[in-house]
Amino acid sequence: MLALGKLAYRDTGAVTGSEDYTTVAIVHGFGWSNGVFRKLEPLAAQYNARLVLINRRDFPGSDPYDDDERAELERMANDPPGAQEIIQRFMTRRARELYDFLVKFISQEDIPAANGAAGGLVLVGWSFGSTFITAFLQALAALPTNDVELRAYMRRVVLYDPPCHSLGIALPADHYHPLEDDAIPPLERPMAFSRWVTGYYTHGDSPAALERRTPVAEPRPTILNFAPEELAQVFHQGPTGPGGSDLALLRAGIASGLNAKMKDEGFYPAADDEWHDVEIRYLWCDRSVYEMPWGTWALRKELEEARAAGRRTRNLTVVCLPGANHFAHWDDPERLLKALLAEQGETAGL
């Protein structure tokens, strides 16, 4: 594991003999560290790509949150609905950390700049990691100008299978989530969540026909394909259990309305900026747990209404990875990598 600033990362390295490889930087989700993307690594050079798999704070190799940050997390946990100002400051700092990491990495590694359909950087946030991407988009106007002009490298930004609540989209009235299931002992909820979120689901074509709880028997939940030692290396209960940083951020981001605010200000900027033409790709998997298709339908409606009303909107596209579940990077890594690298307008047939 390498480290740059406060963040640790895995790096497949520059593609031998290539002067126009694309760097793909990925931010992981709730409880799962960067090793969960390791099946993408052997494919990188074949697709002229360099993978940079980032561990967020509080995950192995990256800095733990300091005492002041822990105090903020505790205040969030004690009053999630009233925590918007606290969590906004907290997430703005996380956006700055991500920005600084990318700028330092570009400078240190001298990666190729974007040149049409080659080179440059694709920034990806998976699942709960998408909230760190909307925080980044929200903060763009306030981020500093450095010797490295990040915009010259950015090919696209991808929100990879985000749950609806990560974008501030309300859950249905009859929603279900194992982290909130009183029938499950609190210390067992992180693993129950992992079984639930790694399943394959057969959904209908209306909100009422979304399967909330029970995945199909085959394909079986992805977590059952992990060897025990593999799972121990990539899933970390500390941040997700009682008193954990991810759990505090998840609950406060939803209850305070900040997730919706970051999405709105990130997707619908008050003024045009140099990032206005960068593609923001919303990549969803149609056999994921119900929160993902529910959020996709809601976002599509929101985008249609925003554009019809003439609202300033970033270059947002919605792309489906049919037949995939929330762990396409583990069960179908090659197809996922193609979906991350495909140019806008060339995603049909994924």
PDB file of C-alpha atoms in Angstrom, residues 58-182:
ATOM      1  CA  ASP A  58     -10.261   5.621   8.749  1.00  0.00           C
ATOM      2  CA  PHE A  59      -9.464   2.695   6.435  1.00  0.00           C
ATOM      3  CA  PRO A  60      -6.204   0.694   6.305  1.00  0.00           C
ATOM      4  CA  GLY A  61      -3.124   2.759   5.498  1.00  0.00           C
ATOM      5  CA  SER A  62      -4.955   6.094   5.439  1.00  0.00           C
ATOM      6  CA  ASP A  63      -4.898   8.464   8.384  1.00  0.00           C
ATOM      7  CA  PRO A  64      -7.523   7.885  11.071  1.00  0.00           C
ATOM      8  CA  TYR A  65      -9.711  10.856  11.867  1.00  0.00           C
ATOM      9  CA  ASP A  66      -8.117  13.098  14.495  1.00  0.00           C
ATOM     10  CA  ASP A  67      -9.658  14.084  17.828  1.00  0.00           C
ATOM     11  CA  ASP A  68     -11.421  17.169  16.461  1.00  0.00           C
ATOM     12  CA  GLU A  69     -12.848  15.176  13.571  1.00  0.00           C
ATOM     13  CA  ARG A  70     -13.948  12.429  15.962  1.00  0.00           C
ATOM     14  CA  ALA A  71     -15.748  15.062  18.011  1.00  0.00           C
ATOM     15  CA  GLU A  72     -17.543  16.238  14.878  1.00  0.00           C
ATOM     16  CA  LEU A  73     -18.539  12.674  14.042  1.00  0.00           C
ATOM     17  CA  GLU A  74     -19.869  12.210  17.574  1.00  0.00           C
ATOM     18  CA  ARG A  75     -21.967  15.369  17.287  1.00  0.00           C
ATOM     19  CA  MET A  76     -23.330  14.079  13.973  1.00  0.00           C
ATOM     20  CA  ALA A  77     -24.195  10.742  15.560  1.00  0.00           C
ATOM     21  CA  ASN A  78     -25.936  12.411  18.523  1.00  0.00           C
ATOM     22  CA  ASP A  79     -28.083  14.726  16.395  1.00  0.00           C
ATOM     23  CA  PRO A  80     -28.191  13.588  12.753  1.00  0.00           C
ATOM     24  CA  PRO A  81     -31.070  15.908  11.670  1.00  0.00           C
ATOM     25  CA  GLY A  82     -29.356  18.988  13.119  1.00  0.00           C
ATOM     26  CA  ALA A  83     -25.889  18.212  11.830  1.00  0.00           C
ATOM     27  CA  GLN A  84     -25.954  19.771   8.351  1.00  0.00           C
ATOM     28  CA  GLU A  85     -23.522  22.597   9.108  1.00  0.00           C
ATOM     29  CA  ILE A  86     -21.083  20.239  10.844  1.00  0.00           C
ATOM     30  CA  ILE A  87     -21.193  17.574   8.164  1.00  0.00           C
ATOM     31  CA  GLN A  88     -20.951  20.206   5.405  1.00  0.00           C
ATOM     32  CA  ARG A  89     -17.646  21.440   6.809  1.00  0.00           C
ATOM     33  CA  PHE A  90     -16.512  17.860   7.302  1.00  0.00           C
ATOM     34  CA  MET A  91     -17.332  16.812   3.729  1.00  0.00           C
ATOM     35  CA  THR A  92     -15.840  19.974   2.220  1.00  0.00           C
ATOM     36  CA  ARG A  93     -12.561  19.009   3.878  1.00  0.00           C
ATOM     37  CA  ARG A  94     -12.882  15.490   2.442  1.00  0.00           C
ATOM     38  CA  ALA A  95     -13.402  17.032  -1.003  1.00  0.00           C
ATOM     39  CA  ARG A  96     -10.257  19.105  -0.531  1.00  0.00           C
ATOM     40  CA  GLU A  97      -8.312  15.992   0.550  1.00  0.00           C
ATOM     41  CA  LEU A  98      -9.411  14.181  -2.598  1.00  0.00           C
ATOM     42  CA  TYR A  99      -8.572  17.174  -4.764  1.00  0.00           C
ATOM     43  CA  ASP A 100      -5.134  17.524  -3.162  1.00  0.00           C
ATOM     44  CA  PHE A 101      -4.481  13.812  -3.601  1.00  0.00           C
ATOM     45  CA  LEU A 102      -5.303  13.939  -7.312  1.00  0.00           C
ATOM     46  CA  VAL A 103      -3.218  17.055  -7.918  1.00  0.00           C
ATOM     47  CA  LYS A 104      -0.221  15.618  -6.053  1.00  0.00           C
ATOM     48  CA  PHE A 105      -0.544  12.276  -7.823  1.00  0.00           C
ATOM     49  CA  ILE A 106      -0.657  13.926 -11.253  1.00  0.00           C
ATOM     50  CA  SER A 107       2.404  16.012 -10.426  1.00  0.00           C
ATOM     51  CA  GLN A 108       4.342  13.135  -8.851  1.00  0.00           C
ATOM     52  CA  GLU A 109       3.549  10.546 -11.529  1.00  0.00           C
ATOM     53  CA  ASP A 110       3.403  12.840 -14.578  1.00  0.00           C
ATOM     54  CA  ILE A 111       0.379  11.013 -15.963  1.00  0.00           C
ATOM     55  CA  PRO A 112      -0.809  11.792 -19.514  1.00  0.00           C
ATOM     56  CA  ALA A 113      -3.232  14.690 -19.807  1.00  0.00           C
ATOM     57  CA  ALA A 114      -6.603  14.170 -21.449  1.00  0.00           C
ATOM     58  CA  ASN A 115      -6.422  14.191 -25.232  1.00  0.00           C
ATOM     59  CA  GLY A 116      -9.767  13.387 -26.779  1.00  0.00           C
ATOM     60  CA  ALA A 117     -10.591   9.755 -26.015  1.00  0.00           C
ATOM     61  CA  ALA A 118      -7.156   8.994 -24.552  1.00  0.00           C
ATOM     62  CA  GLY A 119      -5.114   9.852 -21.503  1.00  0.00           C
ATOM     63  CA  GLY A 120      -6.440  11.860 -18.625  1.00  0.00           C
ATOM     64  CA  LEU A 121      -8.266  10.869 -15.487  1.00  0.00           C
ATOM     65  CA  VAL A 122     -11.555   9.133 -14.730  1.00  0.00           C
ATOM     66  CA  LEU A 123     -12.687   9.736 -11.140  1.00  0.00           C
ATOM     67  CA  VAL A 124     -15.066   7.106  -9.741  1.00  0.00           C
ATOM     68  CA  GLY A 125     -17.037   6.858  -6.513  1.00  0.00           C
ATOM     69  CA  TRP A 126     -18.703   3.529  -5.780  1.00  0.00           C
ATOM     70  CA  SER A 127     -21.840   3.204  -3.658  1.00  0.00           C
ATOM     71  CA  PHE A 128     -21.510   5.299  -0.469  1.00  0.00           C
ATOM     72  CA  GLY A 129     -18.281   6.628  -1.996  1.00  0.00           C
ATOM     73  CA  SER A 130     -20.480   8.633  -4.364  1.00  0.00           C
ATOM     74  CA  THR A 131     -21.164  11.099  -1.537  1.00  0.00           C
ATOM     75  CA  PHE A 132     -17.472  11.996  -1.608  1.00  0.00           C
ATOM     76  CA  ILE A 133     -17.840  12.625  -5.345  1.00  0.00           C
ATOM     77  CA  THR A 134     -20.864  14.906  -4.973  1.00  0.00           C
ATOM     78  CA  ALA A 135     -18.934  16.727  -2.226  1.00  0.00           C
ATOM     79  CA  PHE A 136     -16.086  17.138  -4.723  1.00  0.00           C
ATOM     80  CA  LEU A 137     -18.441  18.470  -7.417  1.00  0.00           C
ATOM     81  CA  GLN A 138     -20.118  20.817  -4.957  1.00  0.00           C
ATOM     82  CA  ALA A 139     -16.747  22.233  -3.873  1.00  0.00           C
ATOM     83  CA  LEU A 140     -15.279  22.780  -7.359  1.00  0.00           C
ATOM     84  CA  ALA A 141     -15.764  26.544  -7.383  1.00  0.00           C
ATOM     85  CA  ALA A 142     -13.944  26.907  -4.064  1.00  0.00           C
ATOM     86  CA  LEU A 143     -11.038  24.586  -4.805  1.00  0.00           C
ATOM     87  CA  PRO A 144      -7.701  26.330  -5.340  1.00  0.00           C
ATOM     88  CA  THR A 145      -5.792  26.759  -8.566  1.00  0.00           C
ATOM     89  CA  ASN A 146      -2.485  24.891  -8.449  1.00  0.00           C
ATOM     90  CA  ASP A 147       0.461  24.369 -10.733  1.00  0.00           C
ATOM     91  CA  VAL A 148      -1.474  21.330 -11.967  1.00  0.00           C
ATOM     92  CA  GLU A 149      -4.721  22.268 -13.713  1.00  0.00           C
ATOM     93  CA  LEU A 150      -6.919  19.330 -12.751  1.00  0.00           C
ATOM     94  CA  ARG A 151      -9.540  20.152 -15.372  1.00  0.00           C
ATOM     95  CA  ALA A 152      -6.972  19.494 -18.142  1.00  0.00           C
ATOM     96  CA  TYR A 153      -6.772  15.881 -16.960  1.00  0.00           C
ATOM     97  CA  MET A 154     -10.385  15.095 -16.080  1.00  0.00           C
ATOM     98  CA  ARG A 155     -12.102  12.948 -18.729  1.00  0.00           C
ATOM     99  CA  ARG A 156     -15.183  12.108 -16.714  1.00  0.00           C
ATOM    100  CA  VAL A 157     -16.551  11.647 -13.223  1.00  0.00           C
ATOM    101  CA  VAL A 158     -18.498   8.448 -12.506  1.00  0.00           C
ATOM    102  CA  LEU A 159     -21.006   7.740  -9.773  1.00  0.00           C
ATOM    103  CA  TYR A 160     -20.939   3.951  -9.807  1.00  0.00           C
ATOM    104  CA  ASP A 161     -24.169   2.385  -8.535  1.00  0.00           C
ATOM    105  CA  PRO A 162     -24.943   4.897  -5.790  1.00  0.00           C
ATOM    106  CA  PRO A 163     -27.800   4.133  -3.391  1.00  0.00           C
ATOM    107  CA  CYS A 164     -30.610   6.660  -3.585  1.00  0.00           C
ATOM    108  CA  HIS A 165     -29.946   8.094  -0.129  1.00  0.00           C
ATOM    109  CA  SER A 166     -26.352   8.967  -1.078  1.00  0.00           C
ATOM    110  CA  LEU A 167     -27.912  11.514  -3.433  1.00  0.00           C
ATOM    111  CA  GLY A 168     -30.503  12.646  -0.915  1.00  0.00           C
ATOM    112  CA  ILE A 169     -33.319  10.866  -2.751  1.00  0.00           C
ATOM    113  CA  ALA A 170     -35.902   9.724  -0.227  1.00  0.00           C
ATOM    114  CA  LEU A 171     -36.467   6.026   0.282  1.00  0.00           C
ATOM    115  CA  PRO A 172     -39.939   4.576  -0.308  1.00  0.00           C
ATOM    116  CA  ALA A 173     -42.303   4.548   2.651  1.00  0.00           C
ATOM    117  CA  ASP A 174     -41.952   0.780   3.020  1.00  0.00           C
ATOM    118  CA  HIS A 175     -38.172   0.828   2.806  1.00  0.00           C
ATOM    119  CA  TYR A 176     -35.922  -1.768   4.397  1.00  0.00           C
ATOM    120  CA  HIS A 177     -32.294  -1.652   5.467  1.00  0.00           C
ATOM    121  CA  PRO A 178     -30.493  -4.210   7.651  1.00  0.00           C
ATOM    122  CA  LEU A 179     -28.557  -1.469   9.448  1.00  0.00           C
ATOM    123  CA  GLU A 180     -31.905  -0.248  10.800  1.00  0.00           C
ATOM    124  CA  ASP A 181     -33.405  -3.689  11.468  1.00  0.00           C
ATOM    125  CA  ASP A 182     -34.136  -4.005  15.198  1.00  0.00           C
TER     126      ASP A 182
END
